[in-house]
CSV table of C-alpha atoms in Angstrom, one decimal:
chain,number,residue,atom,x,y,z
W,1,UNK,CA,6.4,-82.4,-5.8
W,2,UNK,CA,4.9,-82.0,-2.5
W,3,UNK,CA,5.1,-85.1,0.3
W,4,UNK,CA,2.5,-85.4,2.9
W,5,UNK,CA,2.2,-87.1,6.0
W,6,UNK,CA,-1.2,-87.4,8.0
W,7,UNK,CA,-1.1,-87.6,12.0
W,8,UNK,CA,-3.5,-88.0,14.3
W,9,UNK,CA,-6.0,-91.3,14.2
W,10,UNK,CA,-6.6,-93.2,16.6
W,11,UNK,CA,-9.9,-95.5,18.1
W,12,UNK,CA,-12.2,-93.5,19.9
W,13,UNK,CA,-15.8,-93.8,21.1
W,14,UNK,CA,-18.9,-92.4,19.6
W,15,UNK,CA,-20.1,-88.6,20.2
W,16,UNK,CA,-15.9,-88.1,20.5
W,17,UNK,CA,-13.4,-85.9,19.2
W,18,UNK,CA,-10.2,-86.6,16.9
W,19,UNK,CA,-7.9,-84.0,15.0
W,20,UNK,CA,-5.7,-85.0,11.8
W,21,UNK,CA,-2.8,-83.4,11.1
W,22,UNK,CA,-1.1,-83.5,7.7
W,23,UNK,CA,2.4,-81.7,7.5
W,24,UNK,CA,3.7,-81.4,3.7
W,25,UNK,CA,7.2,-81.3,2.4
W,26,UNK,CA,8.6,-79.7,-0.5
W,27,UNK,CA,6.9,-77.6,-3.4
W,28,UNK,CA,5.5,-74.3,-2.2
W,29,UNK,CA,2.6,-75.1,0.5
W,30,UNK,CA,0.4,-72.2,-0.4
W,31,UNK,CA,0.2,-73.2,-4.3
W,32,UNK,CA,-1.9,-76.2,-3.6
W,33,UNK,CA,-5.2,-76.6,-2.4
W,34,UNK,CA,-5.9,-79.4,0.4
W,35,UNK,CA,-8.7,-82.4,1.0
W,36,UNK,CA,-9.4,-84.6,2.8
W,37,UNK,CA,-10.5,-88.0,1.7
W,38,UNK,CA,-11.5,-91.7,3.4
W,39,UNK,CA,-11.9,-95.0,3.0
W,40,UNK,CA,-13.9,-97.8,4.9
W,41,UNK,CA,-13.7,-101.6,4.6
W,42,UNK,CA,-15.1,-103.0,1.5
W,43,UNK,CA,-16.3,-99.2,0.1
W,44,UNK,CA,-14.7,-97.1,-2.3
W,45,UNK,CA,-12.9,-93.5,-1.5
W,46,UNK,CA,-15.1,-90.6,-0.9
W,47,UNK,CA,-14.2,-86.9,-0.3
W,48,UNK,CA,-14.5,-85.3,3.0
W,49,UNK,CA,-13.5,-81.7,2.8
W,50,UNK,CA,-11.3,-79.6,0.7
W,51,UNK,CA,-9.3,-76.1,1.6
W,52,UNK,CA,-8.7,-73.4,-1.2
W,53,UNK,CA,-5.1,-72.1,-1.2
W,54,UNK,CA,-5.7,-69.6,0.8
W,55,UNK,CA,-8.0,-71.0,3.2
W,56,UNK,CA,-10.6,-68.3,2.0
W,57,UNK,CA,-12.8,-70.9,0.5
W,58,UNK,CA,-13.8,-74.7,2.3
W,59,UNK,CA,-15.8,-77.6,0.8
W,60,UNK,CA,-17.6,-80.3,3.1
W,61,UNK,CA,-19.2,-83.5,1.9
W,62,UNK,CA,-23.2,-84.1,3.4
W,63,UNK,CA,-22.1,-86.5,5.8
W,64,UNK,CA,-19.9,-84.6,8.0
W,65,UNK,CA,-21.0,-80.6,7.7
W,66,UNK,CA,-21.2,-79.0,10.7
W,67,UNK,CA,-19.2,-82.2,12.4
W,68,UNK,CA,-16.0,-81.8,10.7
W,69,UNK,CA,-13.6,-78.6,9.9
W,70,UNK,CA,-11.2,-78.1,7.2
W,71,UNK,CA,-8.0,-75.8,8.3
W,72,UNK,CA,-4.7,-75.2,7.3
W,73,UNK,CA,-2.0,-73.2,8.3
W,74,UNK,CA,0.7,-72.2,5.8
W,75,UNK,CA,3.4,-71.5,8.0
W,76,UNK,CA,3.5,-74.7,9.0
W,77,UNK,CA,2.6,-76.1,5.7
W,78,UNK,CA,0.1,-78.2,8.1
W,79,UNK,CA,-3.9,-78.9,7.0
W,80,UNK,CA,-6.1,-80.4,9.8
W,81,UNK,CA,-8.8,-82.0,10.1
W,82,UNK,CA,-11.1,-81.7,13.3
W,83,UNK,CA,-13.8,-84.4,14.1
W,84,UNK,CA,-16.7,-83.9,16.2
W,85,UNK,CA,-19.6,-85.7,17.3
W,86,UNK,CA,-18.0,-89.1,15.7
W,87,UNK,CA,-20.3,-92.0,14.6
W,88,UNK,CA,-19.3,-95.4,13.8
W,89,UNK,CA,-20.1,-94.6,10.0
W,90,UNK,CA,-17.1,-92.1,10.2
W,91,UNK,CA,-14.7,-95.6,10.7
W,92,UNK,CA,-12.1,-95.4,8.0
W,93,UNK,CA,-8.6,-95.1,7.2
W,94,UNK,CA,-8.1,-91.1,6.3
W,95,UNK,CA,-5.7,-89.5,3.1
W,96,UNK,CA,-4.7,-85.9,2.8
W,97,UNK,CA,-3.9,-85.3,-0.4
W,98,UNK,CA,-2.6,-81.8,-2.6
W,99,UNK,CA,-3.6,-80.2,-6.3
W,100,UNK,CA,-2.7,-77.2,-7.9
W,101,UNK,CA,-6.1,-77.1,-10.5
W,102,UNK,CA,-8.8,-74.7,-10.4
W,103,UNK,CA,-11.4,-77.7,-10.0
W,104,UNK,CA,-10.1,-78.4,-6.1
W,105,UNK,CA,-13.0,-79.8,-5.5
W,106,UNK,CA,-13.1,-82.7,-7.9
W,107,UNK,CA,-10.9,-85.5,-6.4
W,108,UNK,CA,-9.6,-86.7,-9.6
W,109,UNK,CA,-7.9,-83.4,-9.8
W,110,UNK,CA,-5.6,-84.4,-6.7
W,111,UNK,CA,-2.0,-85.8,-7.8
W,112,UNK,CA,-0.8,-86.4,-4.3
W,113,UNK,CA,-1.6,-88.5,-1.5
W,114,UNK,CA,-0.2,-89.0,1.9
W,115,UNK,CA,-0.2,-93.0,3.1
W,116,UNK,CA,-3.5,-92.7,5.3
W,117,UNK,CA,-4.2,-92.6,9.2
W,118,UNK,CA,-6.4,-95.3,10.8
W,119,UNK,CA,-9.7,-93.4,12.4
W,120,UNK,CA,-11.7,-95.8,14.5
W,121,UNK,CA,-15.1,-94.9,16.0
W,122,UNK,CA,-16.7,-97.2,18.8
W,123,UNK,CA,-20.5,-97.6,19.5
């Protein structure tokens, strides 16, 4: 069972910059793949991005290709998650989480969840 902590939020203005970090504990890092997920006020979860095993493959949802990238390194059992060009739409508390199926890119495949970072964006 793998244990992951995200890093990294914070408030910052629009057109900005902000890098998550989520270190994982325990299990073998480079058996799971990564994503990234958020959650606004009032709104259901959505997916962000998602990171094969390897790294060799990445997955963005609409709303934030060619702002956001997906990266992990697995010596440091760390996945990030960098943030350009913020809008205020991008407001939202932010969950790494981990899975070990083939279908990485379906968030009901993902068994674990980190405990969320606050990401504010300012007009």
């Amino acid at each position: 069972q793998v244990h992951l902590v995200e890093s990294g939020g914070g408030l910052v203005q629009a057109g900005g910059s902000l890098t998550l970090s989520c270190a994982a504990s325990g299990g073998t890092f480079s058996s799971y793949a990564l994503g990234w997920f958020r959650q606004a006020p009032g709104k259901e979860r959505e997916f962000v991005a998602a990171i094969s095993w390897t790294g060799g493959s990445t997955y963005y949802a609409d709303s934030v290709k060619g702002r956001f990238t997906i990266s992990r390194d697995n010596a440091k059992n760390t996945v990030y998650l960098q943030m350009n060009s913020l809008k205020p739409e991008d407001t939202a508390v932010y969950y790494c989480a981990a899975c070990q199926s083939s279908r990485w890119r379906t968030e009901q495949e993902y068994d674990y969840w980190g405990q969320g970072t606050q990401v504010t964006v300012s007009s």
